[in-house]
Amino acid sequence: MIDRMEPEIRTWTVLEITNLVGGLANGSGNVEVTGIAGIREAGEGDITFVAEARYLPLLKHTKAAAVIVSKEIQIGESESEAALIRVDDPVAAFEKIAVNFAGPRVKPEPGIHATAIIGKGARLGKNVAIQAHAVICDGAVVGDDTVIYAGVYIGHE
């Protein structure tokens, strides 16, 4: 029998996230966040964001633990059970959180996998990594230091 290792889930507190994005928190800074999701899909432990006022009604229904909102938007604490983190730019803050949740990226070593298909006249830059079953058609150009992930298709010219 093979033992499967479950991936380690990184838990962040609202306070840690607030410090990361340079925001101001309403509510408990001890609320734990273990994932990210859209406001409609967010569940217990997720963080989400509202970038436009038209999405504010969704605050009443989201199950998210925390929501990133603009400092400009007026929201009463009774409008959401989630911890609110107020920032200048909710989209940029959410992107920063997403990158930090993803963890460090490991860039694949340069090279071409044996199952990749490279078309005639395709030009490959220096230090490219082309993974399994990628298809690069005739005349396509791939720049220096590019990673083409498994199964990617790049069309002609």
PDB file of C-alpha atoms in Angstrom:
ATOM      1  CA  MET A   1       0.000   0.000   0.000  1.00  0.00           C
ATOM      2  CA  ILE A   2       1.257   3.463  -0.910  1.00  0.00           C
ATOM      3  CA  ASP A   3       0.993   6.218   1.676  1.00  0.00           C
ATOM      4  CA  ARG A   4      -0.214   9.449   0.131  1.00  0.00           C
ATOM      5  CA  MET A   5       1.152  12.626   1.611  1.00  0.00           C
ATOM      6  CA  GLU A   6      -1.367  15.403   1.871  1.00  0.00           C
ATOM      7  CA  PRO A   7      -0.029  18.808   0.809  1.00  0.00           C
ATOM      8  CA  GLU A   8       0.715  21.135   3.684  1.00  0.00           C
ATOM      9  CA  ILE A   9      -1.846  23.918   3.880  1.00  0.00           C
ATOM     10  CA  ARG A  10      -0.389  27.302   4.758  1.00  0.00           C
ATOM     11  CA  THR A  11      -2.605  29.162   7.193  1.00  0.00           C
ATOM     12  CA  TRP A  12      -2.471  32.953   7.234  1.00  0.00           C
ATOM     13  CA  THR A  13      -4.152  35.247   9.713  1.00  0.00           C
ATOM     14  CA  VAL A  14      -6.039  38.348   8.643  1.00  0.00           C
ATOM     15  CA  LEU A  15      -3.376  40.375  10.460  1.00  0.00           C
ATOM     16  CA  GLU A  16      -0.579  38.757   8.400  1.00  0.00           C
ATOM     17  CA  ILE A  17      -2.475  39.389   5.171  1.00  0.00           C
ATOM     18  CA  THR A  18      -3.252  42.967   6.195  1.00  0.00           C
ATOM     19  CA  ASN A  19       0.462  43.573   6.796  1.00  0.00           C
ATOM     20  CA  LEU A  20       1.355  41.908   3.468  1.00  0.00           C
ATOM     21  CA  VAL A  21      -0.915  44.205   1.443  1.00  0.00           C
ATOM     22  CA  GLY A  22      -0.544  47.326   3.577  1.00  0.00           C
ATOM     23  CA  GLY A  23      -4.227  47.480   4.442  1.00  0.00           C
ATOM     24  CA  LEU A  24      -6.445  48.274   7.399  1.00  0.00           C
ATOM     25  CA  ALA A  25      -8.479  45.462   8.967  1.00  0.00           C
ATOM     26  CA  ASN A  26     -11.968  45.599  10.422  1.00  0.00           C
ATOM     27  CA  GLY A  27     -12.694  42.664  12.670  1.00  0.00           C
ATOM     28  CA  SER A  28     -10.426  40.126  14.287  1.00  0.00           C
ATOM     29  CA  GLY A  29      -6.883  39.900  13.011  1.00  0.00           C
ATOM     30  CA  ASN A  30      -6.778  36.323  14.302  1.00  0.00           C
ATOM     31  CA  VAL A  31      -9.236  34.971  11.696  1.00  0.00           C
ATOM     32  CA  GLU A  32      -7.478  32.202   9.772  1.00  0.00           C
ATOM     33  CA  VAL A  33      -7.333  32.096   5.988  1.00  0.00           C
ATOM     34  CA  THR A  34      -6.373  28.885   4.166  1.00  0.00           C
ATOM     35  CA  GLY A  35      -7.417  29.562   0.572  1.00  0.00           C
ATOM     36  CA  ILE A  36      -8.494  32.060  -2.057  1.00  0.00           C
ATOM     37  CA  ALA A  37     -11.621  32.140  -4.193  1.00  0.00           C
ATOM     38  CA  GLY A  38     -14.068  34.370  -6.038  1.00  0.00           C
ATOM     39  CA  ILE A  39     -16.719  36.000  -3.888  1.00  0.00           C
ATOM     40  CA  ARG A  40     -19.494  33.666  -5.087  1.00  0.00           C
ATOM     41  CA  GLU A  41     -17.403  30.517  -4.673  1.00  0.00           C
ATOM     42  CA  ALA A  42     -15.613  31.405  -1.429  1.00  0.00           C
ATOM     43  CA  GLY A  43     -16.106  29.074   1.487  1.00  0.00           C
ATOM     44  CA  GLU A  44     -15.052  28.865   5.086  1.00  0.00           C
ATOM     45  CA  GLY A  45     -11.389  29.824   5.425  1.00  0.00           C
ATOM     46  CA  ASP A  46     -11.166  31.567   2.024  1.00  0.00           C
ATOM     47  CA  ILE A  47     -10.255  35.142   1.230  1.00  0.00           C
ATOM     48  CA  THR A  48     -11.883  37.000  -1.650  1.00  0.00           C
ATOM     49  CA  PHE A  49     -12.223  40.576  -2.859  1.00  0.00           C
ATOM     50  CA  VAL A  50     -14.707  43.194  -4.037  1.00  0.00           C
ATOM     51  CA  ALA A  51     -13.291  45.609  -6.580  1.00  0.00           C
ATOM     52  CA  GLU A  52     -16.501  47.361  -7.642  1.00  0.00           C
ATOM     53  CA  ALA A  53     -19.484  48.685  -5.703  1.00  0.00           C
ATOM     54  CA  ARG A  54     -21.904  46.624  -7.809  1.00  0.00           C
ATOM     55  CA  TYR A  55     -20.603  43.472  -6.087  1.00  0.00           C
ATOM     56  CA  LEU A  56     -21.216  44.776  -2.564  1.00  0.00           C
ATOM     57  CA  PRO A  57     -24.577  42.970  -2.223  1.00  0.00           C
ATOM     58  CA  LEU A  58     -22.649  39.679  -2.449  1.00  0.00           C
ATOM     59  CA  LEU A  59     -20.934  40.500   0.859  1.00  0.00           C
ATOM     60  CA  LYS A  60     -24.085  39.501   2.749  1.00  0.00           C
ATOM     61  CA  HIS A  61     -24.014  36.032   1.196  1.00  0.00           C
ATOM     62  CA  THR A  62     -20.332  35.139   0.929  1.00  0.00           C
ATOM     63  CA  LYS A  63     -19.008  32.448   3.231  1.00  0.00           C
ATOM     64  CA  ALA A  64     -15.458  33.847   2.973  1.00  0.00           C
ATOM     65  CA  ALA A  65     -13.463  34.368   6.158  1.00  0.00           C
ATOM     66  CA  ALA A  66     -12.062  37.666   4.845  1.00  0.00           C
ATOM     67  CA  VAL A  67     -12.765  40.102   2.031  1.00  0.00           C
ATOM     68  CA  ILE A  68     -10.411  42.650   0.460  1.00  0.00           C
ATOM     69  CA  VAL A  69     -12.279  45.903  -0.258  1.00  0.00           C
ATOM     70  CA  SER A  70     -11.401  49.418  -1.350  1.00  0.00           C
ATOM     71  CA  LYS A  71     -10.840  52.064   1.302  1.00  0.00           C
ATOM     72  CA  GLU A  72     -13.196  54.229  -0.773  1.00  0.00           C
ATOM     73  CA  ILE A  73     -16.217  51.927  -0.454  1.00  0.00           C
ATOM     74  CA  GLN A  74     -18.473  52.569   2.520  1.00  0.00           C
ATOM     75  CA  ILE A  75     -19.428  49.273   4.147  1.00  0.00           C
ATOM     76  CA  GLY A  76     -21.101  48.872   7.493  1.00  0.00           C
ATOM     77  CA  GLU A  77     -19.757  46.061   9.660  1.00  0.00           C
ATOM     78  CA  SER A  78     -23.283  44.599   9.756  1.00  0.00           C
ATOM     79  CA  GLU A  79     -23.152  44.091   5.957  1.00  0.00           C
ATOM     80  CA  SER A  80     -20.634  41.261   6.184  1.00  0.00           C
ATOM     81  CA  GLU A  81     -19.698  38.580   8.686  1.00  0.00           C
ATOM     82  CA  ALA A  82     -16.272  38.319   7.052  1.00  0.00           C
ATOM     83  CA  ALA A  83     -13.263  40.255   8.274  1.00  0.00           C
ATOM     84  CA  LEU A  84     -12.739  43.227   5.952  1.00  0.00           C
ATOM     85  CA  ILE A  85      -9.310  44.336   4.802  1.00  0.00           C
ATOM     86  CA  ARG A  86      -9.397  47.829   3.323  1.00  0.00           C
ATOM     87  CA  VAL A  87      -6.780  48.710   0.697  1.00  0.00           C
ATOM     88  CA  ASP A  88      -6.196  51.303  -2.018  1.00  0.00           C
ATOM     89  CA  ASP A  89      -6.359  48.760  -4.859  1.00  0.00           C
ATOM     90  CA  PRO A  90      -8.276  45.513  -4.121  1.00  0.00           C
ATOM     91  CA  VAL A  91      -7.255  43.832  -7.398  1.00  0.00           C
ATOM     92  CA  ALA A  92      -3.525  44.436  -6.833  1.00  0.00           C
ATOM     93  CA  ALA A  93      -3.829  43.305  -3.210  1.00  0.00           C
ATOM     94  CA  PHE A  94      -5.650  40.113  -4.208  1.00  0.00           C
ATOM     95  CA  GLU A  95      -3.000  39.368  -6.842  1.00  0.00           C
ATOM     96  CA  LYS A  96      -0.268  39.771  -4.228  1.00  0.00           C
ATOM     97  CA  ILE A  97      -2.120  37.415  -1.881  1.00  0.00           C
ATOM     98  CA  ALA A  98      -2.598  34.852  -4.653  1.00  0.00           C
ATOM     99  CA  VAL A  99       1.111  34.871  -5.479  1.00  0.00           C
ATOM    100  CA  ASN A 100       1.988  34.377  -1.816  1.00  0.00           C
ATOM    101  CA  PHE A 101      -0.502  31.520  -1.425  1.00  0.00           C
ATOM    102  CA  ALA A 102       0.978  29.792  -4.465  1.00  0.00           C
ATOM    103  CA  GLY A 103       4.389  29.680  -2.820  1.00  0.00           C
ATOM    104  CA  PRO A 104       7.721  29.834  -4.553  1.00  0.00           C
ATOM    105  CA  ARG A 105       7.791  28.810  -8.179  1.00  0.00           C
ATOM    106  CA  VAL A 106      10.311  26.334  -9.447  1.00  0.00           C
ATOM    107  CA  LYS A 107      11.431  27.115 -12.970  1.00  0.00           C
ATOM    108  CA  PRO A 108      11.931  23.942 -15.032  1.00  0.00           C
ATOM    109  CA  GLU A 109      15.383  23.199 -16.385  1.00  0.00           C
ATOM    110  CA  PRO A 110      15.928  24.222 -20.023  1.00  0.00           C
ATOM    111  CA  GLY A 111      15.478  21.440 -22.561  1.00  0.00           C
ATOM    112  CA  ILE A 112      12.973  19.791 -24.873  1.00  0.00           C
ATOM    113  CA  HIS A 113      10.990  16.777 -23.660  1.00  0.00           C
ATOM    114  CA  ALA A 114      11.145  13.736 -25.960  1.00  0.00           C
ATOM    115  CA  THR A 115       7.359  13.844 -26.567  1.00  0.00           C
ATOM    116  CA  ALA A 116       7.257  17.521 -27.568  1.00  0.00           C
ATOM    117  CA  ILE A 117       6.625  18.285 -31.243  1.00  0.00           C
ATOM    118  CA  ILE A 118       8.575  21.153 -32.801  1.00  0.00           C
ATOM    119  CA  GLY A 119       7.478  22.234 -36.298  1.00  0.00           C
ATOM    120  CA  LYS A 120       9.673  23.110 -39.268  1.00  0.00           C
ATOM    121  CA  GLY A 121      11.099  26.587 -39.071  1.00  0.00           C
ATOM    122  CA  ALA A 122      10.086  27.088 -35.451  1.00  0.00           C
ATOM    123  CA  ARG A 123      12.596  29.355 -33.742  1.00  0.00           C
ATOM    124  CA  LEU A 124      13.472  28.637 -30.139  1.00  0.00           C
ATOM    125  CA  GLY A 125      15.276  31.176 -27.985  1.00  0.00           C
ATOM    126  CA  LYS A 126      18.034  30.476 -25.499  1.00  0.00           C
ATOM    127  CA  ASN A 127      17.321  28.550 -22.284  1.00  0.00           C
ATOM    128  CA  VAL A 128      13.803  27.437 -23.223  1.00  0.00           C
ATOM    129  CA  ALA A 129      12.085  24.586 -21.408  1.00  0.00           C
ATOM    130  CA  ILE A 130       9.513  22.659 -23.447  1.00  0.00           C
ATOM    131  CA  GLN A 131       7.614  20.066 -21.460  1.00  0.00           C
ATOM    132  CA  ALA A 132       5.877  16.820 -22.391  1.00  0.00           C
ATOM    133  CA  HIS A 133       3.399  16.747 -25.276  1.00  0.00           C
ATOM    134  CA  ALA A 134       3.774  20.431 -26.099  1.00  0.00           C
ATOM    135  CA  VAL A 135       3.223  21.308 -29.763  1.00  0.00           C
ATOM    136  CA  ILE A 136       5.001  24.216 -31.409  1.00  0.00           C
ATOM    137  CA  CYS A 137       3.881  24.565 -35.025  1.00  0.00           C
ATOM    138  CA  ASP A 138       5.801  25.601 -38.127  1.00  0.00           C
ATOM    139  CA  GLY A 139       7.179  29.135 -38.022  1.00  0.00           C
ATOM    140  CA  ALA A 140       6.329  29.818 -34.370  1.00  0.00           C
ATOM    141  CA  VAL A 141       8.781  31.882 -32.341  1.00  0.00           C
ATOM    142  CA  VAL A 142       9.560  31.152 -28.688  1.00  0.00           C
ATOM    143  CA  GLY A 143      11.598  33.797 -26.852  1.00  0.00           C
ATOM    144  CA  ASP A 144      14.584  33.378 -24.563  1.00  0.00           C
ATOM    145  CA  ASP A 145      14.037  31.897 -21.079  1.00  0.00           C
ATOM    146  CA  THR A 146      10.477  30.786 -21.907  1.00  0.00           C
ATOM    147  CA  VAL A 147       8.742  27.782 -20.340  1.00  0.00           C
ATOM    148  CA  ILE A 148       6.193  25.944 -22.506  1.00  0.00           C
ATOM    149  CA  TYR A 149       4.264  23.730 -20.111  1.00  0.00           C
ATOM    150  CA  ALA A 150       2.974  20.226 -20.783  1.00  0.00           C
ATOM    151  CA  GLY A 151       0.212  20.001 -23.393  1.00  0.00           C
ATOM    152  CA  VAL A 152       0.525  23.609 -24.593  1.00  0.00           C
ATOM    153  CA  TYR A 153      -0.225  24.251 -28.282  1.00  0.00           C
ATOM    154  CA  ILE A 154       1.402  27.153 -30.137  1.00  0.00           C
ATOM    155  CA  GLY A 155      -0.037  27.666 -33.614  1.00  0.00           C
ATOM    156  CA  HIS A 156       1.578  28.337 -36.989  1.00  0.00           C
ATOM    157  CA  GLU A 157       3.692  31.453 -37.461  1.00  0.00           C
TER     158      GLU A 157
END
